mmCIF file of C-alpha atoms (C1' of nucleotides) in Angstrom:
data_model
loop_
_atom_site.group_PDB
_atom_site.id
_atom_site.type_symbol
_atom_site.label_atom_id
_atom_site.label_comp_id
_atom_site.label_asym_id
_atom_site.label_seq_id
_atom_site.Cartn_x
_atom_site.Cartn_y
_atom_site.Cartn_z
ATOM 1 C CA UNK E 1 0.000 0.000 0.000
ATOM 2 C CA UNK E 2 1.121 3.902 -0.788
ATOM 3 C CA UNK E 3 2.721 2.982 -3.477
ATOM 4 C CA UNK E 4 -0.667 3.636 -5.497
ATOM 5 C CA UNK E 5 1.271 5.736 -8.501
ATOM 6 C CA UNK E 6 3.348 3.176 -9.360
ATOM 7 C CA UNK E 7 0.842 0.861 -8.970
ATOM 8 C CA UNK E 8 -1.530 2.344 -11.472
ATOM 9 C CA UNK E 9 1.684 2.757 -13.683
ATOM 10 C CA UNK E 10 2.146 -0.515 -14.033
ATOM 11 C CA UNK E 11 -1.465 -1.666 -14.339
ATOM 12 C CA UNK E 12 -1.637 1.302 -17.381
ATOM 13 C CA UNK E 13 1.501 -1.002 -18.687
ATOM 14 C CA UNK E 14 -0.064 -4.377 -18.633
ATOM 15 C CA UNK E 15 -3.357 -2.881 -20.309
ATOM 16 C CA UNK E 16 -1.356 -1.437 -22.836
ATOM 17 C CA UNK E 17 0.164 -4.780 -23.436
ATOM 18 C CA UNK E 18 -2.614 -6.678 -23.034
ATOM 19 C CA UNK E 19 -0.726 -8.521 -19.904
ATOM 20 C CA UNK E 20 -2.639 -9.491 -16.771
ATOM 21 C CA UNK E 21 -2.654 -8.164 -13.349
ATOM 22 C CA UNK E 22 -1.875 -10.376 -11.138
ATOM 23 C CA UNK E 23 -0.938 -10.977 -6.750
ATOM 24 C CA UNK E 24 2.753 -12.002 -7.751
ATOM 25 C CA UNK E 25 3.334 -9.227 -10.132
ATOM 26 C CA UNK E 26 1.491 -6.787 -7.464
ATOM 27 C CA UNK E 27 3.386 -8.599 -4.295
ATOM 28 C CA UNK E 28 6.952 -8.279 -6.238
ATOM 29 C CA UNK E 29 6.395 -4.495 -7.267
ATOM 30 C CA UNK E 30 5.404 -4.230 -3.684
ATOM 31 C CA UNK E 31 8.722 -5.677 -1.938
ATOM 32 C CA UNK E 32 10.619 -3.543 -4.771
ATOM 33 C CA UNK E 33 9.290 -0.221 -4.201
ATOM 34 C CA UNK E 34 9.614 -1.052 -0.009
ATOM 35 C CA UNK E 35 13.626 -1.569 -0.555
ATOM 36 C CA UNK E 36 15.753 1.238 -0.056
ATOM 37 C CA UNK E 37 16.298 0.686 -3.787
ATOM 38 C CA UNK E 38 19.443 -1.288 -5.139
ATOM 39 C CA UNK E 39 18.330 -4.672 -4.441
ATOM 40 C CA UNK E 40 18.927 -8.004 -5.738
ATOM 41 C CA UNK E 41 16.888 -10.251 -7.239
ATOM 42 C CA UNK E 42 17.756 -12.913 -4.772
ATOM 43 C CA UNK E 43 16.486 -10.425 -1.937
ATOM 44 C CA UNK E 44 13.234 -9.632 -3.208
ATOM 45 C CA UNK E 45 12.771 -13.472 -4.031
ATOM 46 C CA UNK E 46 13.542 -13.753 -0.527
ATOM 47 C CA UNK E 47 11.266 -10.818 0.959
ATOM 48 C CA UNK E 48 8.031 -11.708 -1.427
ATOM 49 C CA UNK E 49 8.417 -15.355 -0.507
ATOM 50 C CA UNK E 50 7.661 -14.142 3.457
ATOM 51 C CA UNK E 51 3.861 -13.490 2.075
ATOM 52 C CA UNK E 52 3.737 -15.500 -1.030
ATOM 53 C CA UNK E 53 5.335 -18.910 -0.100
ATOM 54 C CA UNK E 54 4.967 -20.922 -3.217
ATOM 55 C CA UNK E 55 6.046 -17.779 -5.735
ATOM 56 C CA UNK E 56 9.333 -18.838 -7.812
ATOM 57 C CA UNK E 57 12.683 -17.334 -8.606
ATOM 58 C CA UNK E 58 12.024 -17.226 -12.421
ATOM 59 C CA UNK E 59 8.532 -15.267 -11.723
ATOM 60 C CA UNK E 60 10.642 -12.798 -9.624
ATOM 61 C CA UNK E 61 12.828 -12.250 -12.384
ATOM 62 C CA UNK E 62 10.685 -11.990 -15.234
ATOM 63 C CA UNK E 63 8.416 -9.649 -13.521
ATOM 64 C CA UNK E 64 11.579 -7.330 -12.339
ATOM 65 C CA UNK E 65 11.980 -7.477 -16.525
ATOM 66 C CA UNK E 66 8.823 -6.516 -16.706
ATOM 67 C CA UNK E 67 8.896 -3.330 -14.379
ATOM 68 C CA UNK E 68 12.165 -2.133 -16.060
ATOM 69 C CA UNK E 69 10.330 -1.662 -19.467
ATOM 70 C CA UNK E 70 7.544 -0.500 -17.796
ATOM 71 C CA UNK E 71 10.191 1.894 -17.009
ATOM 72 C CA UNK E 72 9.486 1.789 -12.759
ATOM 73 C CA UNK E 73 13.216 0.140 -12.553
ATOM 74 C CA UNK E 74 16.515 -0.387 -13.733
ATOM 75 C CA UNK E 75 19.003 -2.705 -13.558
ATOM 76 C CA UNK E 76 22.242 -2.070 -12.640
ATOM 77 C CA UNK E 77 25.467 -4.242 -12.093
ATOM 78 C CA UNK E 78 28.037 -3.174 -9.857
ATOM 79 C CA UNK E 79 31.888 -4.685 -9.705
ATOM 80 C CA UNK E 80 30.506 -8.034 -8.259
ATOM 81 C CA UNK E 81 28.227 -8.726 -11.233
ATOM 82 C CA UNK E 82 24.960 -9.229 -9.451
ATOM 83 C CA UNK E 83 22.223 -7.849 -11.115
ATOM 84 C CA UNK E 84 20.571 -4.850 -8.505
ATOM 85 C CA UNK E 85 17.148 -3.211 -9.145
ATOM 86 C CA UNK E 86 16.875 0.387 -8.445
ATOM 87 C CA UNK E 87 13.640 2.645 -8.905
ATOM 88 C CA UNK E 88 13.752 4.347 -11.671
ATOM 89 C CA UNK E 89 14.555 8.345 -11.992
ATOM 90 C CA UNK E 90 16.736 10.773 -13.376
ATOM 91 C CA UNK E 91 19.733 10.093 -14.149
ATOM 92 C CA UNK E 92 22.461 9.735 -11.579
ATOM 93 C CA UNK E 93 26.301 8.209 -10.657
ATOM 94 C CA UNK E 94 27.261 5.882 -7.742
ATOM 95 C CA UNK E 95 29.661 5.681 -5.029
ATOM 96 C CA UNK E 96 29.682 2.149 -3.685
ATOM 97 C CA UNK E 97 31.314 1.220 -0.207
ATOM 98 C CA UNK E 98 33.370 -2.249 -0.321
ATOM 99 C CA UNK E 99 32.939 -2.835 3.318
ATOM 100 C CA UNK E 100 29.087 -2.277 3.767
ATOM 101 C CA UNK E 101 27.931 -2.310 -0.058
ATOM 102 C CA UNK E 102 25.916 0.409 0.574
ATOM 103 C CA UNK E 103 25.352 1.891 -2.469
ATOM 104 C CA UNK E 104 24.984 6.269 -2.798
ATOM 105 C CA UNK E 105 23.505 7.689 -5.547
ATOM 106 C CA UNK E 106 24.955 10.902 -6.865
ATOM 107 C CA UNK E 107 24.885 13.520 -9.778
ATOM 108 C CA UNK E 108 27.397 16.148 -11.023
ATOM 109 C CA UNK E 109 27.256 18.507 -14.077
ATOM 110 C CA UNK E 110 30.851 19.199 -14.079
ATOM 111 C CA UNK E 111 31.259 15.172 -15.122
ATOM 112 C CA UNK E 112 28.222 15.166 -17.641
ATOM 113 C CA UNK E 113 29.699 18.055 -19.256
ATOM 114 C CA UNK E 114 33.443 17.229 -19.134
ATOM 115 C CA UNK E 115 32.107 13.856 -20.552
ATOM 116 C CA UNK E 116 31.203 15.956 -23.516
ATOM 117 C CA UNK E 117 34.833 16.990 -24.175
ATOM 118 C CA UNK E 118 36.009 13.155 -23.810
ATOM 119 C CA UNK E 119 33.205 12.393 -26.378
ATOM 120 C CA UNK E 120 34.183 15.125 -28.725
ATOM 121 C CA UNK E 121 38.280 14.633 -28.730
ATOM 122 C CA UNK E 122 37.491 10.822 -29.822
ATOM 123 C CA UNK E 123 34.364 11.782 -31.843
ATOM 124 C CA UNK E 124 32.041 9.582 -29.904
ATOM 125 C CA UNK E 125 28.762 9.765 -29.549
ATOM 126 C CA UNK E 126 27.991 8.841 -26.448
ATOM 127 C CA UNK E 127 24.350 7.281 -25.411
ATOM 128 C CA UNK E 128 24.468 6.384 -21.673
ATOM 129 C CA UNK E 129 27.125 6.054 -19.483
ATOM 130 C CA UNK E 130 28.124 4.470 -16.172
ATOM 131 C CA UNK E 131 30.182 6.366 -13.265
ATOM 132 C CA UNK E 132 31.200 4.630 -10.435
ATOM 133 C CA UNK E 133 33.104 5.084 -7.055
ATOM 134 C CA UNK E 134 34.102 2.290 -5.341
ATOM 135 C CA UNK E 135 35.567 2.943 -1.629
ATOM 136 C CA UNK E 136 34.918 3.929 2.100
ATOM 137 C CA UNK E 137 31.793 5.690 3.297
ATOM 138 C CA UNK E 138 32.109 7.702 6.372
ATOM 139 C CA UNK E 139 30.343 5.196 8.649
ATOM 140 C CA UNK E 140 32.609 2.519 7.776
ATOM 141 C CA UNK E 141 35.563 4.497 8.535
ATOM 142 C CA UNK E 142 34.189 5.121 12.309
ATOM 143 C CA UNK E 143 36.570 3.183 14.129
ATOM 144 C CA UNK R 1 59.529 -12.881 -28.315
ATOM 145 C CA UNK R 2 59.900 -8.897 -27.979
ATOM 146 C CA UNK R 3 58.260 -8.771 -24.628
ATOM 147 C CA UNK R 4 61.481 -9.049 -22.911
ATOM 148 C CA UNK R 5 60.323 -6.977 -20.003
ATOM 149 C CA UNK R 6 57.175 -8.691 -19.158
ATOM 150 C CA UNK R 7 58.747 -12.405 -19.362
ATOM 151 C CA UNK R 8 61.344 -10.982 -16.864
ATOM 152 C CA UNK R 9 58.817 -9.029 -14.265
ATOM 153 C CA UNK R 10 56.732 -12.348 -14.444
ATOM 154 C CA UNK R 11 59.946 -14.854 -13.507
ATOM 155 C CA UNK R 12 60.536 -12.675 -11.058
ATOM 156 C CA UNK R 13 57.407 -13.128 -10.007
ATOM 157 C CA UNK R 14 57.036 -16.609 -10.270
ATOM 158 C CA UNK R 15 60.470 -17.089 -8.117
ATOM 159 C CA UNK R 16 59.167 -14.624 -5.363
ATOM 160 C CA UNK R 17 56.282 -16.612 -4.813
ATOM 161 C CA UNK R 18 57.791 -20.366 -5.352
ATOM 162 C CA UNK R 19 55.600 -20.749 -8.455
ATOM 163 C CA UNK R 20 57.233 -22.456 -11.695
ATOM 164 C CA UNK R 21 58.150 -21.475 -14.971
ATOM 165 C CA UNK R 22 56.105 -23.305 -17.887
ATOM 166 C CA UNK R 23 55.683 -23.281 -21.734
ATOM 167 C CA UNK R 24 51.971 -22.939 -21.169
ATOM 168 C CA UNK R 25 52.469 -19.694 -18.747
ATOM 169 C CA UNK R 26 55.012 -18.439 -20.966
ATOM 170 C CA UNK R 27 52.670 -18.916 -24.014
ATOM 171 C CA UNK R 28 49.788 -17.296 -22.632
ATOM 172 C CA UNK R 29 51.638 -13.963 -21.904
ATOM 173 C CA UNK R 30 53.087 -13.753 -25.397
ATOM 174 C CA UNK R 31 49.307 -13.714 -26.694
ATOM 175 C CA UNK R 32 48.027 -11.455 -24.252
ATOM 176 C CA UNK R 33 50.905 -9.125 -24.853
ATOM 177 C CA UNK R 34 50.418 -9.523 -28.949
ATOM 178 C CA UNK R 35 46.873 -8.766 -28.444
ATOM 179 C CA UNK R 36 45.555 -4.979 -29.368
ATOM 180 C CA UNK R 37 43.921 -5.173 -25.676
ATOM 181 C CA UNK R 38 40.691 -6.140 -24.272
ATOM 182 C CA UNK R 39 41.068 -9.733 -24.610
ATOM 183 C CA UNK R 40 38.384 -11.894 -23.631
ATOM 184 C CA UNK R 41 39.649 -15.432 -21.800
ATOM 185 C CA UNK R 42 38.023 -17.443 -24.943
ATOM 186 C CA UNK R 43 40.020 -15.344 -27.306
ATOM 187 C CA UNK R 44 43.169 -15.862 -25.600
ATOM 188 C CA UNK R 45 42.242 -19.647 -25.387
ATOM 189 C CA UNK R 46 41.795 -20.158 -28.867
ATOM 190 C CA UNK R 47 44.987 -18.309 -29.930
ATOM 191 C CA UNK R 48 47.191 -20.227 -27.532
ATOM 192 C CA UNK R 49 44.992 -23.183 -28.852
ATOM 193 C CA UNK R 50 47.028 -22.629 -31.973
ATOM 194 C CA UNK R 51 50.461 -23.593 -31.344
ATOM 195 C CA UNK R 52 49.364 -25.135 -28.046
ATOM 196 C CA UNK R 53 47.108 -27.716 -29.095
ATOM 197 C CA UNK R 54 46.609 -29.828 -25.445
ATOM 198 C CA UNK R 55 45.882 -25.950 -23.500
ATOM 199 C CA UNK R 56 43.188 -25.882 -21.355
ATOM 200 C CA UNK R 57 40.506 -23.164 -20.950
ATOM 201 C CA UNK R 58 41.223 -23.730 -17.031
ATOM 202 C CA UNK R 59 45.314 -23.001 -17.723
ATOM 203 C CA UNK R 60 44.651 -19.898 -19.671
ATOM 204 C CA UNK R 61 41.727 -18.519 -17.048
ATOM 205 C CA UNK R 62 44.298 -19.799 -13.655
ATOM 206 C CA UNK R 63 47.218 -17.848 -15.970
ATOM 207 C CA UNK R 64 45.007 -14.534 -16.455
ATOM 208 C CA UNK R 65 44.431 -14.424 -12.785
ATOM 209 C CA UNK R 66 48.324 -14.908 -12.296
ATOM 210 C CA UNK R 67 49.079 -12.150 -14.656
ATOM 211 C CA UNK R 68 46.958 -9.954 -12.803
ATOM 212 C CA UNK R 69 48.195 -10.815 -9.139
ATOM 213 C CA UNK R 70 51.398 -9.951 -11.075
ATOM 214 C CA UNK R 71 50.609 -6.427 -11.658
ATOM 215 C CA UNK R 72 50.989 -7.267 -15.702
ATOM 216 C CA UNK R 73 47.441 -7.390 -16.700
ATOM 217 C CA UNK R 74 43.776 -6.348 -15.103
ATOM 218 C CA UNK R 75 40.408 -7.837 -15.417
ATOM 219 C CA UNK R 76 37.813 -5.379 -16.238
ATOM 220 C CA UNK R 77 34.004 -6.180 -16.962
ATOM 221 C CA UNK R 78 31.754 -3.846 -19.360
ATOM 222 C CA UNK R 79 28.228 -4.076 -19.789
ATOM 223 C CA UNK R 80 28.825 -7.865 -21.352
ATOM 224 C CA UNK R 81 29.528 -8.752 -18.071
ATOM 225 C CA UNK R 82 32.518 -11.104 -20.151
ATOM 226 C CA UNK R 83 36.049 -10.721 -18.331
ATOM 227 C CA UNK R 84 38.385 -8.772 -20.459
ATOM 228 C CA UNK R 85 41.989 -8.979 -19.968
ATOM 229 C CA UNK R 86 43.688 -5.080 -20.618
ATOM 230 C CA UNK R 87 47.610 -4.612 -20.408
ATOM 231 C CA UNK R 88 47.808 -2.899 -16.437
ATOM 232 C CA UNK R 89 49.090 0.668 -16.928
ATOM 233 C CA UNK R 90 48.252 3.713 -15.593
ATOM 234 C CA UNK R 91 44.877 4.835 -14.810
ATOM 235 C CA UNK R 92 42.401 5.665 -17.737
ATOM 236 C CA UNK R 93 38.248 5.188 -18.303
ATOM 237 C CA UNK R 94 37.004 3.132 -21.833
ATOM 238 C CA UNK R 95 34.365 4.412 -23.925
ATOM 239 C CA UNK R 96 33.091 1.694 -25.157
ATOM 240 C CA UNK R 97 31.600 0.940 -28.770
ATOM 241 C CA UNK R 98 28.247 -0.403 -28.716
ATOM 242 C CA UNK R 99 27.903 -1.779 -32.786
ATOM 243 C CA UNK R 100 31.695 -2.961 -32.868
ATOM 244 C CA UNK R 101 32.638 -3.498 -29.790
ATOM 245 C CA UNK R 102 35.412 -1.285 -29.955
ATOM 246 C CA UNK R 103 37.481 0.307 -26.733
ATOM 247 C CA UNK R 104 39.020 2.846 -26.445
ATOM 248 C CA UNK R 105 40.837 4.369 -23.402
ATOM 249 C CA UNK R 106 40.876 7.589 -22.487
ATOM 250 C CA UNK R 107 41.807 9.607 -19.297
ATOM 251 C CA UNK R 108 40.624 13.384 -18.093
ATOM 252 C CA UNK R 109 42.026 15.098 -14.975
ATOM 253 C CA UNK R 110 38.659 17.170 -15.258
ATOM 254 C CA UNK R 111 36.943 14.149 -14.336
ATOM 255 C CA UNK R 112 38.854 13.160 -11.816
ATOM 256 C CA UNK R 113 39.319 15.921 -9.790
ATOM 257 C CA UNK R 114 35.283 16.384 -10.070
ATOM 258 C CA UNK R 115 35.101 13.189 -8.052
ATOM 259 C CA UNK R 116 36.886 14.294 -5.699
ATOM 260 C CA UNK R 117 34.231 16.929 -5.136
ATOM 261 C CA UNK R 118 31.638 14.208 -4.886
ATOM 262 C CA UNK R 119 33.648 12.435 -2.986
ATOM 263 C CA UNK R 120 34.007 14.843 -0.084
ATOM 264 C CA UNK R 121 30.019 16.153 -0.436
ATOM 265 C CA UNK R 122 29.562 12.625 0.675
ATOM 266 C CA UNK R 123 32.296 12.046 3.221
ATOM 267 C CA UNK R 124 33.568 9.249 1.108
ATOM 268 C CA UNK R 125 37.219 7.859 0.544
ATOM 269 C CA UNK R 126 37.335 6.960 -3.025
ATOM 270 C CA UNK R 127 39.669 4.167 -3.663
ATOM 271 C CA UNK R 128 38.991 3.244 -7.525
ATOM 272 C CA UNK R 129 36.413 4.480 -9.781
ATOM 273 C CA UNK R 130 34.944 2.792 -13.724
ATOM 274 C CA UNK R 131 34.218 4.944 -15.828
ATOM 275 C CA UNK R 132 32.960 4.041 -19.085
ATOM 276 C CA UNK R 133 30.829 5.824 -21.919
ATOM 277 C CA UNK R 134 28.818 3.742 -24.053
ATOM 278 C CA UNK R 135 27.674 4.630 -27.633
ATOM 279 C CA UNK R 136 28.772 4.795 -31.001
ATOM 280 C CA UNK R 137 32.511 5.479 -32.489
ATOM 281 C CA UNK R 138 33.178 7.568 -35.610
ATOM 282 C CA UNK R 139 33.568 4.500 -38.226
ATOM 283 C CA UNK R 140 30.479 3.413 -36.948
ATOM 284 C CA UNK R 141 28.429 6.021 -37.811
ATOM 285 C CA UNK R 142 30.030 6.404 -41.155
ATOM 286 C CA UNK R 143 27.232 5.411 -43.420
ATOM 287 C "C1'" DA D 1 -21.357 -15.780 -13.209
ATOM 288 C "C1'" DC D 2 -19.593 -18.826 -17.234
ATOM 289 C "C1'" DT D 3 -16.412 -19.960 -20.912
ATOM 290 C "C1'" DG D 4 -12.367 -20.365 -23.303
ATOM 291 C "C1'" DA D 5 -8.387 -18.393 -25.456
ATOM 292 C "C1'" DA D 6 -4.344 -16.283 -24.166
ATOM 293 C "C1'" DA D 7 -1.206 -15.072 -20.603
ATOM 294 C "C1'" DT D 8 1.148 -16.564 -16.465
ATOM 295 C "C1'" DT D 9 3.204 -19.461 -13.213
ATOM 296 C "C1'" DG D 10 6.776 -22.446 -11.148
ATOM 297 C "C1'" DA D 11 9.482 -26.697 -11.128
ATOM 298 C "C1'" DA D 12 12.803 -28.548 -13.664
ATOM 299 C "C1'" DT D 13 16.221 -28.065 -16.800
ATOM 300 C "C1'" DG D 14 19.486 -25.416 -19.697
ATOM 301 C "C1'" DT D 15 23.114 -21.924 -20.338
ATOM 302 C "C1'" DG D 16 27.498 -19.779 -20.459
ATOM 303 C "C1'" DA D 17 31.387 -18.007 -18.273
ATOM 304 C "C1'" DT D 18 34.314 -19.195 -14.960
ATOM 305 C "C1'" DT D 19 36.004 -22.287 -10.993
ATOM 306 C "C1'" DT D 20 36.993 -26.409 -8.591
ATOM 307 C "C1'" DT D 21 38.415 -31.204 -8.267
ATOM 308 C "C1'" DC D 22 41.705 -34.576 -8.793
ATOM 309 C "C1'" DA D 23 44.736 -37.887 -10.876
ATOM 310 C "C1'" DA D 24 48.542 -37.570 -13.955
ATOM 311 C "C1'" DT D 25 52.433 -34.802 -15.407
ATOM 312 C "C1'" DT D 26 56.083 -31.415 -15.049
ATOM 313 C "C1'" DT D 27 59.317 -28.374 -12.756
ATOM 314 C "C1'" DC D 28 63.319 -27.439 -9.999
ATOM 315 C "C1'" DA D 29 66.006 -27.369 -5.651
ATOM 316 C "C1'" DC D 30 69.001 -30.532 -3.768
ATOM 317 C "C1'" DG Q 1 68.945 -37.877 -11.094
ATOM 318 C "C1'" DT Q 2 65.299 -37.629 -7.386
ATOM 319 C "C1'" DG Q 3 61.390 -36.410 -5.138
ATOM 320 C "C1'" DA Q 4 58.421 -33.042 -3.113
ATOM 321 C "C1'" DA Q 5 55.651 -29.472 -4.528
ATOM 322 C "C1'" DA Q 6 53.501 -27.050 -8.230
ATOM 323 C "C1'" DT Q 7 50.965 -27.421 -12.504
ATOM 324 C "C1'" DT Q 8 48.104 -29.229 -15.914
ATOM 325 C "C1'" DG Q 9 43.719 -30.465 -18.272
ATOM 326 C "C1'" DA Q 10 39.405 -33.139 -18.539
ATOM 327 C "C1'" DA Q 11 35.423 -33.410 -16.285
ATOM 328 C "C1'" DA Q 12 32.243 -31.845 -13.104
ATOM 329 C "C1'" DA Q 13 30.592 -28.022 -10.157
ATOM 330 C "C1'" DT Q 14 29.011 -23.346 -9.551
ATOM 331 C "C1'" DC Q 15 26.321 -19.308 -9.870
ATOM 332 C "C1'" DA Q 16 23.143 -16.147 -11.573
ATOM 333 C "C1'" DC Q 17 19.871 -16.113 -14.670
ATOM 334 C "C1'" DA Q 18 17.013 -17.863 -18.916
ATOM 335 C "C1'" DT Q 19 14.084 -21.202 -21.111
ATOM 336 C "C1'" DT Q 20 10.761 -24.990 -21.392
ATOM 337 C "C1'" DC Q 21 6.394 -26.733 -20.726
ATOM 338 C "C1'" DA Q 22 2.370 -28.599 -18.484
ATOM 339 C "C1'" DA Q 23 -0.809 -26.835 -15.212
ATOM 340 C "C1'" DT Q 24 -3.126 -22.733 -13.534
ATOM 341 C "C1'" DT Q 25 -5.050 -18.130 -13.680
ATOM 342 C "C1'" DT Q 26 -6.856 -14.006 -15.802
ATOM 343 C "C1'" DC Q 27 -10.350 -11.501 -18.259
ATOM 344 C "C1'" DA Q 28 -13.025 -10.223 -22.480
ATOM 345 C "C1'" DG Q 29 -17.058 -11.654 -24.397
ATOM 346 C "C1'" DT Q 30 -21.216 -13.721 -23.414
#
DNA sequence: ACTGAAATTGAATGTGATTTTCAATTTCAC
DNA sequence: GTGAAATTGAAAATCACATTCAATTTCAGT
């Protein structure tokens, strides 16, 4: 409950794609939008399974398929190759902590644009792009 | 032959850490080193396959690791998700062709010291960073 | 509410890159 | 040359995820 944007998002997808609504699709969207965001498949297999006992991995990952061209999430994979679902929005950059894994998100128009300079020297054209910082956040460094 | 450099830093290697010298070792290096860069582990296998008919995909993968614990290669991973094997030198970021699969490596101080303001807006010690800008390269969008 | 065609589900199996296992082979210090 | 330790390679395991397919569920049309 009180996710009830999203929720009529994707029900607008599935109509316009003549899918069907249905509890697992509704229960994984659920556990998804609950996460802090940057979750793995196995951990929302995990969390819907609490309610929905008998739901399977392969339902939980063709439905996170689903919601990323729905466009509610997108995947993401980080140095250790997992695939991580994050809730879709505008554009941003990570910093990733090794010790934790928790995972910031960030933006900066100073690297978009210097980007532009890389892309122009090599005459690139550049569609997307992935930024990452891999390394201690402050509450790991708390002795 | 003509990578006198590398077969010495890797004996030296080898002897620091009581590990042996072999044909097979030997053989992998000199086709990583011929290699433009970016090598994937199957296309170092089947070039070594060549004038090492017995090789093992397990050899050349347990070899790419060693060259990499020996500071002369390191493993990266683009959106593929496929190991690629690049010649270790100093810091740089890819951009990475999406239609041929081209890389290309480029570096930009700009960049870099703009994480470094993201970096401290988040109270985070940066150890390593990926950078990589996917799209399309010149020759590729020559019609 | 009822029906049936089409979509969905989940258990089992497949996949593909890489890793591990292990018996046989090779290296190298003595 | 000898033997202990490292290495090799074929086969099997792993790991995350994709595919298959028979059984179930949804929902538009009645």
């Amino acid at each position: 409950m009180s996710h009830e944007v999203e929720q009529r998002s994707l029900a607008r997808y599935l109509e316009e794609h003549n899918l069907k609504h249905t509890k697992q699709r509704e229960a994984i969207l659920e556990v998804f939008l609950s996460a802090t965001g940057h979750i793995t498949g196995e951990e929302i297999y995990r969390q819907v399974k609490e309610k929905h006992p008998n739901i399977g991995y392969t339902t939980v990952y063709r439905t996170m398929k689903l919601l990323c061209d729905a466009g509610l999430s997108s995947e993401r994979h980080f140095d250790d190759g997992i695939a991580r679902y994050e809730i879709a929005h505008e554009h941003h950059d990570h910093l990733v902590c090794v010790r934790c894994g928790k995972i910031i998100e960030f933006e900066c128009s100073m690297i978009e644009s210097a980007q532009d300079v890389i892309a122009a020297r090599y005459d690139f054209r550049v569609l997307r792009h992935r930024h990452e910082l891999y390394g201690h956040c402050s509450s790991c460094r708390e002795d």
